């Protein structure tokens, strides 16, 4: 990264740009929406949760790079995914939503992305930002990325490093943050890159850059992370090879200058969204809830395994495959959970589920110990410190360490509650404390539920349906 003067110069240009950036159409409501959640009657019934966020982003991006028309059903229509759709439109793809909720995407072909006329507004979405930075890095275009206060505080150095090695010229705000500008290089340089952090976003950014790069681009992944990019790239016809060493390290290689064939994709339900209702049903006495169509890709299903190990009654029904991903319906009944030491090795397969696991642990019998979670500090908020502070505020005995939380559960007794929680623009913090409110003596208030629309727009409606 260039030193002082370059950053200052880019700072001035970026400030000018952020005033006139393209806006995803649904990202207009900036008003805070506080809401209280109180002790709940048993949750009963059957719900279907919205489409998987990770898969939805990738479905839009790869469809926009295919030659021809792809169709996507079950797409998550949350703000994060709409930010990706708006960005792909701004770079030349035709993207429409039909009356029956199907998305139809006419791609521009690999290498065919056009320079957007304005800065791309990524809103709150780290996945949009990092994956799209990869995509544009190997195109001969200059792209500026801006985002909200949460996203603008998150580290982008982890993608700037490998993408710069491939030849992209990236000028970022201090600390490798947004706003930033990517000047792509075509042809880019293929690299072999060992991931220094377990991150599917970094892996995917490099593979997407590799799509339009001559030769073979390889990502070496010592710890497996979600593999939706690999599955979907293969589905679209890219030549992608995965070799696994005896110690589990994965070498993932993509052949560049690929031609992607349009696809029809069905997006399964998001296990990270299902997580809130799984835990709610386990915690609220008398509950019996079936959650239909939950994606259970082994790289995402860690929470279900951990909750079962804690004594959770979770039954997998009708296991099947949807859109190349394993899926099942989950029947979840109220259970008294036992605290455990959570193996840090499962962290990548449930990285987004720790906030709600901490709430489950708060009602367990005994102590739950979590470690190996430094990555939680650079999510939409610092999820270790924000969860520790919020849990303490509602009467949970919690200790925060550098890489995890230790939580002493109530043994099934309700939490004291009675506090207002700052959500810090983090959807998963807001939803976790909403569920905590359902098992608290005094209501728990979330200062702003608006961020929930980034990943789970009908969260509150589904909850209310189960309470009727
Ligand atoms: C995601 C990867 C994870 C996850 C995020 C979605 C993805 O981030 O936390 O919500 O779709 O690739 P990291 O790759 O930073 O762990």
PDB file of N, CA and C in Angstrom, residues 26-29 33 50 53 76-83 124 425-428 430-431 448-460:
ATOM      1  N   UNK A  26     -33.063  -1.084  -1.820  1.00  0.00           N
ATOM      2  CA  UNK A  26     -33.712  -1.323  -0.524  1.00  0.00           C
ATOM      3  C   UNK A  26     -32.934  -0.715   0.632  1.00  0.00           C
ATOM      4  N   UNK A  27     -31.837  -0.013   0.321  1.00  0.00           N
ATOM      5  CA  UNK A  27     -30.963   0.403   1.415  1.00  0.00           C
ATOM      6  C   UNK A  27     -31.190   1.859   1.810  1.00  0.00           C
ATOM      7  N   UNK A  28     -32.440   2.226   1.968  1.00  0.00           N
ATOM      8  CA  UNK A  28     -32.719   3.636   2.159  1.00  0.00           C
ATOM      9  C   UNK A  28     -33.142   3.981   3.592  1.00  0.00           C
ATOM     10  N   UNK A  29     -33.619   2.986   4.350  1.00  0.00           N
ATOM     11  CA  UNK A  29     -34.168   3.281   5.674  1.00  0.00           C
ATOM     12  C   UNK A  29     -33.058   3.396   6.704  1.00  0.00           C
ATOM     13  N   UNK A  33     -34.757   1.663  14.833  1.00  0.00           N
ATOM     14  CA  UNK A  33     -36.036   1.052  15.181  1.00  0.00           C
ATOM     15  C   UNK A  33     -35.854   0.217  16.447  1.00  0.00           C
ATOM     16  N   UNK A  50     -35.441 -17.724   5.161  1.00  0.00           N
ATOM     17  CA  UNK A  50     -35.005 -17.243   3.846  1.00  0.00           C
ATOM     18  C   UNK A  50     -33.714 -17.907   3.375  1.00  0.00           C
ATOM     19  N   UNK A  53     -27.393 -16.628   2.731  1.00  0.00           N
ATOM     20  CA  UNK A  53     -26.769 -15.361   2.314  1.00  0.00           C
ATOM     21  C   UNK A  53     -25.512 -15.625   1.485  1.00  0.00           C
ATOM     22  N   UNK A  76     -31.946 -14.871  -1.112  1.00  0.00           N
ATOM     23  CA  UNK A  76     -32.175 -14.017   0.062  1.00  0.00           C
ATOM     24  C   UNK A  76     -32.321 -12.572  -0.408  1.00  0.00           C
ATOM     25  N   UNK A  77     -33.458 -11.950  -0.058  1.00  0.00           N
ATOM     26  CA  UNK A  77     -33.668 -10.562  -0.473  1.00  0.00           C
ATOM     27  C   UNK A  77     -33.377  -9.626   0.697  1.00  0.00           C
ATOM     28  N   UNK A  78     -32.232  -9.816   1.307  1.00  0.00           N
ATOM     29  CA  UNK A  78     -31.760  -8.942   2.383  1.00  0.00           C
ATOM     30  C   UNK A  78     -30.858  -7.867   1.795  1.00  0.00           C
ATOM     31  N   UNK A  79     -30.615  -6.830   2.578  1.00  0.00           N
ATOM     32  CA  UNK A  79     -29.861  -5.691   2.059  1.00  0.00           C
ATOM     33  C   UNK A  79     -28.475  -6.078   1.557  1.00  0.00           C
ATOM     34  N   UNK A  80     -27.806  -7.017   2.251  1.00  0.00           N
ATOM     35  CA  UNK A  80     -26.459  -7.395   1.821  1.00  0.00           C
ATOM     36  C   UNK A  80     -26.473  -7.955   0.401  1.00  0.00           C
ATOM     37  N   UNK A  81     -27.408  -8.842   0.146  1.00  0.00           N
ATOM     38  CA  UNK A  81     -27.474  -9.477  -1.176  1.00  0.00           C
ATOM     39  C   UNK A  81     -27.941  -8.462  -2.225  1.00  0.00           C
ATOM     40  N   UNK A  82     -28.840  -7.562  -1.824  1.00  0.00           N
ATOM     41  CA  UNK A  82     -29.286  -6.528  -2.772  1.00  0.00           C
ATOM     42  C   UNK A  82     -28.126  -5.593  -3.127  1.00  0.00           C
ATOM     43  N   UNK A  83     -27.188  -5.418  -2.206  1.00  0.00           N
ATOM     44  CA  UNK A  83     -25.996  -4.611  -2.519  1.00  0.00           C
ATOM     45  C   UNK A  83     -25.167  -5.299  -3.597  1.00  0.00           C
ATOM     46  N   UNK A 124     -23.583  -2.765   4.603  1.00  0.00           N
ATOM     47  CA  UNK A 124     -23.040  -3.429   5.803  1.00  0.00           C
ATOM     48  C   UNK A 124     -22.276  -4.709   5.425  1.00  0.00           C
ATOM     49  N   UNK A 425     -24.979  -1.911  14.816  1.00  0.00           N
ATOM     50  CA  UNK A 425     -25.180  -2.173  13.391  1.00  0.00           C
ATOM     51  C   UNK A 425     -24.877  -3.629  13.036  1.00  0.00           C
ATOM     52  N   UNK A 426     -25.069  -4.537  13.976  1.00  0.00           N
ATOM     53  CA  UNK A 426     -24.734  -5.946  13.751  1.00  0.00           C
ATOM     54  C   UNK A 426     -25.998  -6.790  13.885  1.00  0.00           C
ATOM     55  N   UNK A 427     -26.500  -7.235  12.732  1.00  0.00           N
ATOM     56  CA  UNK A 427     -27.757  -8.003  12.691  1.00  0.00           C
ATOM     57  C   UNK A 427     -27.767  -9.181  13.656  1.00  0.00           C
ATOM     58  N   UNK A 428     -26.648  -9.892  13.753  1.00  0.00           N
ATOM     59  CA  UNK A 428     -26.654 -11.110  14.577  1.00  0.00           C
ATOM     60  C   UNK A 428     -26.649 -10.781  16.081  1.00  0.00           C
ATOM     61  N   UNK A 430     -28.310  -8.144  17.255  1.00  0.00           N
ATOM     62  CA  UNK A 430     -29.720  -7.759  17.490  1.00  0.00           C
ATOM     63  C   UNK A 430     -30.590  -9.001  17.653  1.00  0.00           C
ATOM     64  N   UNK A 431     -30.443  -9.969  16.749  1.00  0.00           N
ATOM     65  CA  UNK A 431     -31.311 -11.157  16.805  1.00  0.00           C
ATOM     66  C   UNK A 431     -30.987 -12.019  18.029  1.00  0.00           C
ATOM     67  N   UNK A 448     -31.842  -0.870  18.126  1.00  0.00           N
ATOM     68  CA  UNK A 448     -32.173  -0.679  16.713  1.00  0.00           C
ATOM     69  C   UNK A 448     -32.231  -2.042  16.025  1.00  0.00           C
ATOM     70  N   UNK A 449     -33.431  -2.444  15.633  1.00  0.00           N
ATOM     71  CA  UNK A 449     -33.584  -3.737  14.938  1.00  0.00           C
ATOM     72  C   UNK A 449     -33.393  -3.599  13.418  1.00  0.00           C
ATOM     73  N   UNK A 450     -33.208  -2.376  12.917  1.00  0.00           N
ATOM     74  CA  UNK A 450     -33.122  -2.186  11.458  1.00  0.00           C
ATOM     75  C   UNK A 450     -32.032  -3.054  10.804  1.00  0.00           C
ATOM     76  N   UNK A 451     -30.851  -3.234  11.437  1.00  0.00           N
ATOM     77  CA  UNK A 451     -29.805  -4.021  10.765  1.00  0.00           C
ATOM     78  C   UNK A 451     -30.202  -5.462  10.454  1.00  0.00           C
ATOM     79  N   UNK A 452     -31.247  -5.971  11.112  1.00  0.00           N
ATOM     80  CA  UNK A 452     -31.664  -7.359  10.876  1.00  0.00           C
ATOM     81  C   UNK A 452     -32.026  -7.558   9.396  1.00  0.00           C
ATOM     82  N   UNK A 453     -32.467  -6.492   8.743  1.00  0.00           N
ATOM     83  CA  UNK A 453     -32.864  -6.602   7.332  1.00  0.00           C
ATOM     84  C   UNK A 453     -31.683  -6.886   6.402  1.00  0.00           C
ATOM     85  N   UNK A 454     -30.465  -6.813   6.913  1.00  0.00           N
ATOM     86  CA  UNK A 454     -29.332  -7.156   6.038  1.00  0.00           C
ATOM     87  C   UNK A 454     -29.348  -8.640   5.685  1.00  0.00           C
ATOM     88  N   UNK A 455     -29.789  -9.491   6.637  1.00  0.00           N
ATOM     89  CA  UNK A 455     -29.718 -10.938   6.385  1.00  0.00           C
ATOM     90  C   UNK A 455     -31.027 -11.680   6.591  1.00  0.00           C
ATOM     91  N   UNK A 456     -31.999 -11.056   7.329  1.00  0.00           N
ATOM     92  CA  UNK A 456     -33.175 -11.838   7.732  1.00  0.00           C
ATOM     93  C   UNK A 456     -34.374 -10.899   7.849  1.00  0.00           C
ATOM     94  N   UNK A 457     -34.866 -10.389   6.694  1.00  0.00           N
ATOM     95  CA  UNK A 457     -35.901  -9.344   6.736  1.00  0.00           C
ATOM     96  C   UNK A 457     -37.173  -9.763   7.468  1.00  0.00           C
ATOM     97  N   UNK A 458     -37.554 -11.042   7.432  1.00  0.00           N
ATOM     98  CA  UNK A 458     -38.820 -11.429   8.090  1.00  0.00           C
ATOM     99  C   UNK A 458     -38.602 -12.127   9.435  1.00  0.00           C
ATOM    100  N   UNK A 459     -37.483 -11.844  10.086  1.00  0.00           N
ATOM    101  CA  UNK A 459     -37.186 -12.461  11.393  1.00  0.00           C
ATOM    102  C   UNK A 459     -38.323 -12.241  12.401  1.00  0.00           C
ATOM    103  N   UNK A 460     -38.746 -10.988  12.542  1.00  0.00           N
ATOM    104  CA  UNK A 460     -39.765 -10.694  13.568  1.00  0.00           C
ATOM    105  C   UNK A 460     -41.124 -11.294  13.197  1.00  0.00           C
TER     106      UNK A 460
END
